[in-house]
XYZ file of C-alpha atoms in Angstrom:
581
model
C 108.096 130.301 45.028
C 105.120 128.837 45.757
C 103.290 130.137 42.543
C 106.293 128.670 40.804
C 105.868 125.251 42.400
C 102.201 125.423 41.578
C 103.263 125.989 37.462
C 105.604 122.935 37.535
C 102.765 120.882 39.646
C 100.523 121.355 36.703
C 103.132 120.558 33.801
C 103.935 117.461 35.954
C 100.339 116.578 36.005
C 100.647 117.147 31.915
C 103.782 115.075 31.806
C 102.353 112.399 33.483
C 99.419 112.155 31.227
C 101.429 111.571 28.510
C 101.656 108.337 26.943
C 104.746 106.533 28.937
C 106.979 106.068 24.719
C 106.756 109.664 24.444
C 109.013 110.802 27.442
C 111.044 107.536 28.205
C 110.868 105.375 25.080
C 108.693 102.660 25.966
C 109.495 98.574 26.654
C 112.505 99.670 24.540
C 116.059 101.391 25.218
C 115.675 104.793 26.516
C 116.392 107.467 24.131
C 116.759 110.272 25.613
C 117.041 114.132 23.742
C 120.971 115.818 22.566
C 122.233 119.113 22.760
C 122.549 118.667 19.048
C 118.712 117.966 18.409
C 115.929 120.056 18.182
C 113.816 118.854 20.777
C 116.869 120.201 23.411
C 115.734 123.686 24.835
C 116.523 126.525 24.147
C 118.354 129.204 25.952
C 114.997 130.875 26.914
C 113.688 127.499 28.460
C 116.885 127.250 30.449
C 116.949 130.801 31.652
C 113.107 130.614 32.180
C 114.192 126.855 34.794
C 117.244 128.704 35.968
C 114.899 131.253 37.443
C 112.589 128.594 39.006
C 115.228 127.558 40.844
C 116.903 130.827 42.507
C 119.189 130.769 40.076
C 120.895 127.253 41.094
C 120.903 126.335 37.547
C 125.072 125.793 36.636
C 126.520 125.260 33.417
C 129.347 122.148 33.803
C 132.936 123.021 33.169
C 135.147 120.135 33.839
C 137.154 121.068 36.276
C 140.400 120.960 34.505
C 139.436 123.463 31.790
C 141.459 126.209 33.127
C 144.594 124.249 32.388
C 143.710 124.163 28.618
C 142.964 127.846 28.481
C 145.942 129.221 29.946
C 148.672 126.203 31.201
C 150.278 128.697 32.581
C 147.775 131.044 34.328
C 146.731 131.383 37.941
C 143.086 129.266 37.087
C 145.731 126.259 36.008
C 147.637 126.511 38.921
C 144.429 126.775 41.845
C 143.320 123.422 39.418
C 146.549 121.642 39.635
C 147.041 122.856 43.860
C 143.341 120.934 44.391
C 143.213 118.235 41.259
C 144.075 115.163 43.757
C 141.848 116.500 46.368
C 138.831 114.540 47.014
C 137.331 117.532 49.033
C 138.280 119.772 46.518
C 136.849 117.148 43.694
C 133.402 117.079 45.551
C 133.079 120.689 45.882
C 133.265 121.080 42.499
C 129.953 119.850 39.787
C 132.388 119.728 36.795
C 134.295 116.702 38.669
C 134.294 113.220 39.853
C 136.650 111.357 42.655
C 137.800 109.233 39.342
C 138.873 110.306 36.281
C 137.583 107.723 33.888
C 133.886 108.635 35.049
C 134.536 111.934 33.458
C 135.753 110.654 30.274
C 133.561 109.292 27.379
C 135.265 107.358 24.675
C 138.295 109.349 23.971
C 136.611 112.941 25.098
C 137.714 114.127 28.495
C 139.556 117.031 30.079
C 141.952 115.303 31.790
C 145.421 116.628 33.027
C 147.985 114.445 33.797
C 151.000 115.690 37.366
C 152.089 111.908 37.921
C 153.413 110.932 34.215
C 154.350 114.333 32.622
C 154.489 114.552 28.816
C 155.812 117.212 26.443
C 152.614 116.278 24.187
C 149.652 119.434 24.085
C 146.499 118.821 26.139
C 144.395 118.339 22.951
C 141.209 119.347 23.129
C 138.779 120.359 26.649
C 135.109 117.728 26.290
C 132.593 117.438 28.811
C 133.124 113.907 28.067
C 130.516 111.969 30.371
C 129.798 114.923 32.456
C 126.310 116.392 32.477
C 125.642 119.803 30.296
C 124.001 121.347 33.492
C 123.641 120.930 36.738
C 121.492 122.507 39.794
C 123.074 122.990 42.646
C 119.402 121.995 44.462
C 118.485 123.534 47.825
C 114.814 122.067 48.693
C 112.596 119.110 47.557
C 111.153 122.220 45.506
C 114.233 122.362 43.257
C 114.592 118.485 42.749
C 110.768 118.162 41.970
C 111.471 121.783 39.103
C 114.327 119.722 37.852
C 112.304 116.294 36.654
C 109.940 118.287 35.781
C 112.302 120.232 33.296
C 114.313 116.776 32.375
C 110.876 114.718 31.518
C 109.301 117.761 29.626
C 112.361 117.704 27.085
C 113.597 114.130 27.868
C 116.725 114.654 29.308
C 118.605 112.067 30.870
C 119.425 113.066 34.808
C 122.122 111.889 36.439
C 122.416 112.426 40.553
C 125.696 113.543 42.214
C 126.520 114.038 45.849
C 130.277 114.181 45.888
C 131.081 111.963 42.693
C 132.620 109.023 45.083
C 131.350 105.884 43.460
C 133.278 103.293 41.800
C 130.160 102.828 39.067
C 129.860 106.188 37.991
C 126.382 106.323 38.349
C 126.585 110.127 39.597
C 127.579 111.195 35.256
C 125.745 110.806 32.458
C 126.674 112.824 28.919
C 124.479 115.156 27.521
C 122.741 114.933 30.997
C 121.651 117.477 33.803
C 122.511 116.444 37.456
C 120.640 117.107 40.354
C 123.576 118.271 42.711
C 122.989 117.694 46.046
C 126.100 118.437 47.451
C 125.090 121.256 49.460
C 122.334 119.789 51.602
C 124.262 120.228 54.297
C 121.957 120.451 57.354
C 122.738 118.498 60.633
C 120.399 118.196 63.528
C 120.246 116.032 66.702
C 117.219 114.727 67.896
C 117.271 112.751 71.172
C 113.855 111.296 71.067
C 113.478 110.439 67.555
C 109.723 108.745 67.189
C 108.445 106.525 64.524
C 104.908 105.352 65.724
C 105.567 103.835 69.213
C 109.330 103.280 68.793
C 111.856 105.969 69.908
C 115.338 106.234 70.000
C 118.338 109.313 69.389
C 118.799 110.294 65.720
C 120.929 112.531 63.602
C 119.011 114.554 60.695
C 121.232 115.007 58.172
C 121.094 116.951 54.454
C 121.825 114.373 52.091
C 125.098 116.224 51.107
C 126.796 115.805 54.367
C 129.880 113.638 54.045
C 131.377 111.934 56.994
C 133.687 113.990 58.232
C 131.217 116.197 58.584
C 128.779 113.855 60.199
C 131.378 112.290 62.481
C 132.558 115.666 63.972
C 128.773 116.810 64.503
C 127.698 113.227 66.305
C 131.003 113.530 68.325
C 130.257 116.596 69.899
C 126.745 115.356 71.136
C 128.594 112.779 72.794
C 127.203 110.026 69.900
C 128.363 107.837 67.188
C 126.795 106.639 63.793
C 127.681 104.319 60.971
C 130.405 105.572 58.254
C 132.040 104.693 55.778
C 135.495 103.650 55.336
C 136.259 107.607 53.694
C 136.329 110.529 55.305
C 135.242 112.562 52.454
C 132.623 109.935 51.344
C 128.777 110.969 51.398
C 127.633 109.404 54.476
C 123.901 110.484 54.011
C 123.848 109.965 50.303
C 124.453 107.197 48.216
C 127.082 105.587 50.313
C 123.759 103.739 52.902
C 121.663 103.728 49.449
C 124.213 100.781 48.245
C 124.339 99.103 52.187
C 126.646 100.905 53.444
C 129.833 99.266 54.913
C 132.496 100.435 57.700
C 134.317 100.148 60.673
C 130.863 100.140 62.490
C 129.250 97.239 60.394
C 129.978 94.871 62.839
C 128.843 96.422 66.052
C 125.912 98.616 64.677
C 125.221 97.131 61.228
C 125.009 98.474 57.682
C 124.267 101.943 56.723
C 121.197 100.796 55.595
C 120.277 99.270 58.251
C 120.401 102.213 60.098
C 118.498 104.834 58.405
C 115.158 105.601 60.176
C 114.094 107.433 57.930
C 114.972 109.251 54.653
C 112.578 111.717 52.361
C 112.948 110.779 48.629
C 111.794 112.641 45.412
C 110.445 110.067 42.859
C 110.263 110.161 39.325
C 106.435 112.198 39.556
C 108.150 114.724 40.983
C 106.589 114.327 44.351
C 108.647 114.906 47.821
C 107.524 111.069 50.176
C 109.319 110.928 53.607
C 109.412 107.270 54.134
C 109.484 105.040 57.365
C 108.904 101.873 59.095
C 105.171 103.137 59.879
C 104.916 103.639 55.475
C 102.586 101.069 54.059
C 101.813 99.680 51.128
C 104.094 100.535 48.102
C 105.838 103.178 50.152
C 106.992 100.908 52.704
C 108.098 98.647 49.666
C 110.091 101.633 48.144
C 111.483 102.256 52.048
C 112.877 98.601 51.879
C 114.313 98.857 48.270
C 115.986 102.311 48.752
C 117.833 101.169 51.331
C 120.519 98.793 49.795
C 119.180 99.098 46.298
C 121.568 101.303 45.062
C 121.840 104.887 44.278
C 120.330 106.662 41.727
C 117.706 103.948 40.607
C 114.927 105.115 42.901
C 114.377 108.999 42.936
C 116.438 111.760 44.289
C 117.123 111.462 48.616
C 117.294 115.316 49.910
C 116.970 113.843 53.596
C 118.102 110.921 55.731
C 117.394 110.085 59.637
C 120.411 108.073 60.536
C 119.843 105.676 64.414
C 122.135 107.438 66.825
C 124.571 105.229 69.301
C 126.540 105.926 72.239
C 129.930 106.975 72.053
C 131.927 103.874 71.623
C 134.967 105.191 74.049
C 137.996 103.406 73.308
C 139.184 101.881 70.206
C 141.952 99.944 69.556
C 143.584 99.795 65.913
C 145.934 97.009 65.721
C 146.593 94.016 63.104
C 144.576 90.708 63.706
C 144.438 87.163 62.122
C 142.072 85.575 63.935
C 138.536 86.619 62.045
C 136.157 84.780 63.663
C 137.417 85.323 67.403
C 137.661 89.015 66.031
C 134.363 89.173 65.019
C 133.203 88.127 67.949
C 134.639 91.286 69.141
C 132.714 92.991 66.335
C 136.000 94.493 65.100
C 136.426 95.860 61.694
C 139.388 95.721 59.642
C 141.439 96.752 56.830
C 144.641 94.886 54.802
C 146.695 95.950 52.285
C 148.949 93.288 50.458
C 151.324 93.808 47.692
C 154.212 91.082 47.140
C 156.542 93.758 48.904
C 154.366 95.299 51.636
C 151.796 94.324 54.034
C 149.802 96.208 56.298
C 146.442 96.945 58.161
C 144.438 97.599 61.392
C 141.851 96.770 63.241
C 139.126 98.894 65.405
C 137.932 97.197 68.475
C 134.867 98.588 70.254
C 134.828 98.841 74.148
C 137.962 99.518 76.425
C 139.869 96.502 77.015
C 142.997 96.602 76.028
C 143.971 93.090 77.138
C 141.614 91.116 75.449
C 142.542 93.263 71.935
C 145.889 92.594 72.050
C 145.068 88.651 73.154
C 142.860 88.739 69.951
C 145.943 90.118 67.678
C 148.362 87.521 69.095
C 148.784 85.184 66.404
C 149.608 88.384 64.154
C 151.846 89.881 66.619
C 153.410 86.158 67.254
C 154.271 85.950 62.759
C 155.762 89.417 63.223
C 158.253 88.640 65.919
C 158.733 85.093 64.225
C 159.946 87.006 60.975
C 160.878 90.310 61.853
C 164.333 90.102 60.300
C 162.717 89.443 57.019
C 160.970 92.837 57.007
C 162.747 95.856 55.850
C 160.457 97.907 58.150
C 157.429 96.664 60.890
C 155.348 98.724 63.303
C 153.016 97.049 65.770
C 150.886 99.751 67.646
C 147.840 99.343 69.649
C 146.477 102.315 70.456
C 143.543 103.522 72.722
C 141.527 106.177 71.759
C 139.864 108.444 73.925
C 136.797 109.689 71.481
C 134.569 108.101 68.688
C 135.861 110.952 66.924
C 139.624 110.533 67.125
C 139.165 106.892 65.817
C 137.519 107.816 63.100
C 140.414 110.279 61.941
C 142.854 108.007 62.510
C 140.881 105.550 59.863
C 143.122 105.739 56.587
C 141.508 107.008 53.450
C 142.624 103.597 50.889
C 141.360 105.900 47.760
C 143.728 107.859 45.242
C 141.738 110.887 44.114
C 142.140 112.724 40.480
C 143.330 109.458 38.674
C 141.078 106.679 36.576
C 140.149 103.386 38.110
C 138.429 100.408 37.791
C 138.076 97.425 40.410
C 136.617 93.934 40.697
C 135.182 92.438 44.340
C 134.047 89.639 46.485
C 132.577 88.590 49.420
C 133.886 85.541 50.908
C 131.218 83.330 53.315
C 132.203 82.667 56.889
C 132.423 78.751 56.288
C 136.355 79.103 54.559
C 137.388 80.522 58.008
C 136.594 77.164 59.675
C 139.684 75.680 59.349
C 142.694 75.481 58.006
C 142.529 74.104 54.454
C 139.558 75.868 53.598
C 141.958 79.264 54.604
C 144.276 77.831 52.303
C 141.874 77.500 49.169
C 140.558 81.099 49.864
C 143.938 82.246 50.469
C 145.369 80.730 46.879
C 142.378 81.923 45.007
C 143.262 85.618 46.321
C 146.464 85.189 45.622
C 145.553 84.144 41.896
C 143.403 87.197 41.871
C 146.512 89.178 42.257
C 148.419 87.869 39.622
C 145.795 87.805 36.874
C 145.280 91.548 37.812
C 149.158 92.365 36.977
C 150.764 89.805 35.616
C 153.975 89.220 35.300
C 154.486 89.396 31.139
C 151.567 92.589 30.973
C 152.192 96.053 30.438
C 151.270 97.366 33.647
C 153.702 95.042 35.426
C 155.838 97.513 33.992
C 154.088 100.675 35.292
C 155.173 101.029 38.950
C 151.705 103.357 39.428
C 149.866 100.025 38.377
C 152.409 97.242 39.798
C 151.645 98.422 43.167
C 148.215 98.491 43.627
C 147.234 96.373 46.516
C 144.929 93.635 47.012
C 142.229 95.506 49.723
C 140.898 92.979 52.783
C 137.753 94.777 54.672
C 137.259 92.401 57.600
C 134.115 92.771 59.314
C 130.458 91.934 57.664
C 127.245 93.133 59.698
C 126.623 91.104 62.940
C 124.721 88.227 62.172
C 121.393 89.561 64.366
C 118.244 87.658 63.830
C 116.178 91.084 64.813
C 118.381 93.172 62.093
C 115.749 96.005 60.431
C 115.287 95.034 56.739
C 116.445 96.547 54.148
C 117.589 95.459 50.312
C 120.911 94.851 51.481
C 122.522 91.925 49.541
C 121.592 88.538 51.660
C 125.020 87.480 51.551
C 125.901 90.170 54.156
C 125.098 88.462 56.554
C 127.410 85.473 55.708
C 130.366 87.603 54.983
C 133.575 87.810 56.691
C 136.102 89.496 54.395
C 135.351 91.797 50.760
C 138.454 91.271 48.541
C 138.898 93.992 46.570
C 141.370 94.298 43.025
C 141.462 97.578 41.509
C 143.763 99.390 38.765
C 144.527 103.046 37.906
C 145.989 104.948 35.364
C 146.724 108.465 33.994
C 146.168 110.440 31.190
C 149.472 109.959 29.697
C 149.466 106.228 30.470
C 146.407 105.982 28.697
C 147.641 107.034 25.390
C 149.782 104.196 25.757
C 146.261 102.180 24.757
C 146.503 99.822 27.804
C 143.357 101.089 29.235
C 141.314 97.883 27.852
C 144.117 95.559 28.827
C 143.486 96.861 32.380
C 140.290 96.876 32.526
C 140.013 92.653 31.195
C 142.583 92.318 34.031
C 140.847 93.474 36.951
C 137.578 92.308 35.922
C 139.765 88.740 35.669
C 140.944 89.448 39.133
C 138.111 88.526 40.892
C 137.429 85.191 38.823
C 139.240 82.594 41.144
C 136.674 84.318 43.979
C 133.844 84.188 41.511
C 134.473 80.405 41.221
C 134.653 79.573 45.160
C 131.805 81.354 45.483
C 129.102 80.604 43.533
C 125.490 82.052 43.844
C 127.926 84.730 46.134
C 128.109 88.895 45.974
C 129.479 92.028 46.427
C 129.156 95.176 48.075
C 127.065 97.532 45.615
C 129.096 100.836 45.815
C 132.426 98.454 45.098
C 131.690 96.089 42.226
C 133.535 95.470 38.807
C 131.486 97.545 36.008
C 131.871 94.731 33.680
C 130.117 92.215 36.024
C 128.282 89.272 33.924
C 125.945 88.353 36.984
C 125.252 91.796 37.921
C 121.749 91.443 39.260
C 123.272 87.914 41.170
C 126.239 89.519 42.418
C 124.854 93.575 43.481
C 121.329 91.981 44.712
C 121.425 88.282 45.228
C 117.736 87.168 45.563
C 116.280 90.446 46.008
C 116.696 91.199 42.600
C 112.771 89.980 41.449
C 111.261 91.992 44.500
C 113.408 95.399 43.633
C 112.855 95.071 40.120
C 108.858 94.668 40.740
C 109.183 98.067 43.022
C 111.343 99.710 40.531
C 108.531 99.070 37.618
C 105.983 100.412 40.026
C 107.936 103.510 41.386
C 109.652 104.556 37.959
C 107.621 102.671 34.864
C 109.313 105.050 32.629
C 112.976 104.628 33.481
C 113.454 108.460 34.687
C 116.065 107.198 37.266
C 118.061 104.761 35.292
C 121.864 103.870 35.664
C 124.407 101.233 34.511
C 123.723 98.111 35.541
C 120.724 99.394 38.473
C 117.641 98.162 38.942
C 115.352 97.670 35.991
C 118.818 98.814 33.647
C 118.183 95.645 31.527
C 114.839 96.671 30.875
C 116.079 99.819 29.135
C 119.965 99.657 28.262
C 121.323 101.123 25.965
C 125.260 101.683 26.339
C 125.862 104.855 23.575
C 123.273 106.596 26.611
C 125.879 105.882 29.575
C 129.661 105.733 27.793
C 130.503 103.088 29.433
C 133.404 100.001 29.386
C 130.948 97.648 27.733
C 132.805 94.356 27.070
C 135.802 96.026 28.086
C 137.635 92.767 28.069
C 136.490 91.804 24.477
């Protein structure tokens, strides 16, 4: 292996004195080599990479292929048993947690259990998933695969478990660094940066957070999370900030990673830290909030470790900023017919939680008889990790989606007319997502898709670590979120560009009582105009300076990322351009 790692050292060393046009296309789009082109390789040169990497080297199926084969046969039926499992989804390259990031144009291979249809499957396409994949093990296999990719000028795309709302983990005619099973956990109690010290978790950038959570519970500790069980915790969930039930006690995700190691476009393995200077502690700070995929490929992440927060409460609240005071977290869930939520509160008193979530529990009783069914519980939990599997999962795996977002600043919780413009302007939101005359008012599927409240930005710390995290974090009490869904079968009823105008319209009436506002990074609207303004607020200059120094050639590029303007070119990503056009 090491002889091996030596070879692709020196063709990296070639590749790198190479005039910058001739592997990424210059100041101008990227253009990156087809299967259908003679500068792809050939099945030699993939055999001959498929051995430098232990034979990691996978050729993509999409996952429902077996279905098209053989409807019938016992492949179709193990597909159609997992096809709306997000485990199942991650644990398998040739799929993503949403269907239309697997789909390019009208290519896809796509099976439809919701909306059945008599018509025949058509035809299996890889659609926008990548031609190959490796399944990477080491820094070793990451640094072999750019290698490969800028050699022949193949586009690479990285995937953890293919949970991301932008689809930045698929790219046609692409090969994806897979790094799904980096799965190593490891404690350390006296985790040491220079002079500073503290507990730690060591995590594989694979692990997902059910998988993290159990391993911190049983050292008695807690970390950050995410919202998602199945989510990847130590993957490109902090690389975008990193929100969840935590956020307000602990802080971001990003704020919380001590360390990570990152391969970079020159193929070279950096672990990165608060003692990193120079441009590598400017690549530390961008990484971390930045967003996935722009920077280089993360095998390793050092996540702070905190004490087991004991007892959590999950109950309904209205009260946001005596909540956050609390540093609760919280999720709603409105439809016209249907209204619920929670809310975690750190520490043990049950008194004060239920004080907190009197106004709510006051409306309740007020209008009970109006409800066809309400349930109040507030409920103590004995473990960090019992509250965190009691945290419901908002997603629906296996279908298409799109969604639109918005952070709203702390002032229009000061009193109660500025609640009442926030309030209409969500409510607006709602409607111009389904209205009433549209065809997906008419699609119960789509109808009932709820507006999403998380409650709960980062506390507002003057001593928080930095990081590229959006600015407006730290003015944030709610993210509204509007989202749509459909299914294969729905989709031949053409609506698909009708929902995605409407969900990108959604978020307007937020838009426009917020101005100069933004969004969380892994949950943002595709079609954004004022991407940079809305993903990076006024980082944006500083990242993009980093980005040009870091990756000059646009190795790591995705949709609407750091330094994408620089290079775009939408026939090289398949993606809803102008959707609502």
């Amino acid at each position: 292996m090491i002889a091996t790692a030596a070879v692709f050292a020196a063709v990296g060393a070639f590749l790198l004195a190479v005039p910058h046009a001739a592997i990424a296309g210059g100041d101008g789009p990227i253009t990156y080599c087809k299967p259908s082109q003679s500068c792809w390789p050939n099945s030699i040169a993939w055999s001959a990479f498929n051995a430098t990497v232990g034979g990691r080297l996978i050729k993509v199926t999409p996952v429902a292929k077996p279905c098209y084969d053989d409807p019938n046969g016992a492949g179709c039926q193990s597909v159609q048993a997992g096809y709306y499992n997000p485990i199942y989804r991650g644990d398998t390259p040739g799929a993503s947690q949403y269907l239309n990031w697997e789909t390019c144009g009208t290519q896809n291979c796509q099976i439809d259990l919701v909306v059945p249809s008599d018509a025949p499957l058509g035809n299996c396409s890889l659609g926008r998933l990548s031609v190959y994949a490796v399944n990477v093990s080491s820094t070793l296999d990451v640094t072999a695969a750019i290698y490969f990719a800028r050699l022949f000028n193949i586009k690479i795309a990285v995937k953890n478990t293919g949970h991301d709302y932008h689809g930045r983990g698929n790219a046609p005619d692409s090969l994806t660094i897979w790094t799904h099973n980096l799965k190593s956990l490891k404690y350390e109690p006296n985790f040491t940066v220079g002079k500073t010290s503290s507990p730690a978790f060591r995590f594989g950038s694979g692990v997902q957070t059910f998988e993290a959570t159990a391993f911190a519970d049983a050292h008695n500790k807690s970390i950050t999370q995410g919202d998602c069980p199945t989510v990847g915790v130590a993957g490109g969930w902090w690389a975008g900030g990193g929100k969840g039930p935590f956020g307000p006690l602990y802080g971001l995700g990003a704020e919380n990673v001590l360390q990570f190691t990152i391969v970079t476009a020159d193929g070279i393995a950096r672990t990165l830290n608060n003692a990193s200077t120079g441009d590598e502690a400017d690549l530390f700070w961008a990484a971390r909030g930045g967003g996935g995929g722009s920077w280089g490929v993360v095998t390793e992440v050092v996540f702070k470790a905190h004490p087991d927060p004991a007892n959590f409460l999950t109950a309904l609240a209205k009260a946001q900023p005596k909540v956050a005071q609390l540093s609760a977290y919280g999720e709603y869930y409105f439809t016209p017919y249907q209204v619920s939520g929670e809310y975690f509160f750190p520490g043990s008193d049950v008194a004060l939680a239920t004080k907190t979530a009197q106004p709510v529990l006051d409306v309740i009783a007020k209008y009970n008889s109006s409800f066809s069914a309400s349930a109040v519980n507030i409920n103590p939990f004995p473990s960090y990790a019992t509250m965190a599997a009691s945290i419901p999962d908002p997603n629906i795996y296996g279908f298409n989606g799109l969604i639109s977002s918005r952070f709203i600043p702390k002032h229009y919780f000061a009193n109660d007319s500025s609640i009442a413009t926030m309030v209409d302007a969500m409510i607006q939101g709602y409607y111009l997502n389904v209205p009433a005359d549209s065809p997906q008012a008419g699609i119960d599927l789509i109808a009932s898709v709820p507006v999403i409240v998380n409650a709960g930005g980062p506390m507002d710390l003057t001593n928080r670590p930095p990081a590229a995290v959006h600015p407006a974090w730290s003015d944030t009490y709610w993210q509204v979120t509007y989202s749509t869904g459909w299914t294969k079968n729905v989709a031949a009823l053409g609506i698909v560009p009708i929902l995605g105008a409407s969900v990108s319209s959604a978020a307007e009436p937020l838009r426009a009582l917020t101005p100069g506002g933004g969004t969380y990074l892994n949950e943002v609207d595709v079609n954004e105009v004022d991407w940079q303004g809305a993903f990076f607020g006024s980082n944006y200059p500083r990242l993009l300076k980093i980005k040009n120094k870091w990756d000059p050639h646009g190795v790591f590029t995705v949709w609407k990322g750091v330094g994408w303007e620089e290079k775009k070119d939408s026939s090289e990503y398949c993606y809803y351009e102008d959707i609502s056009s």
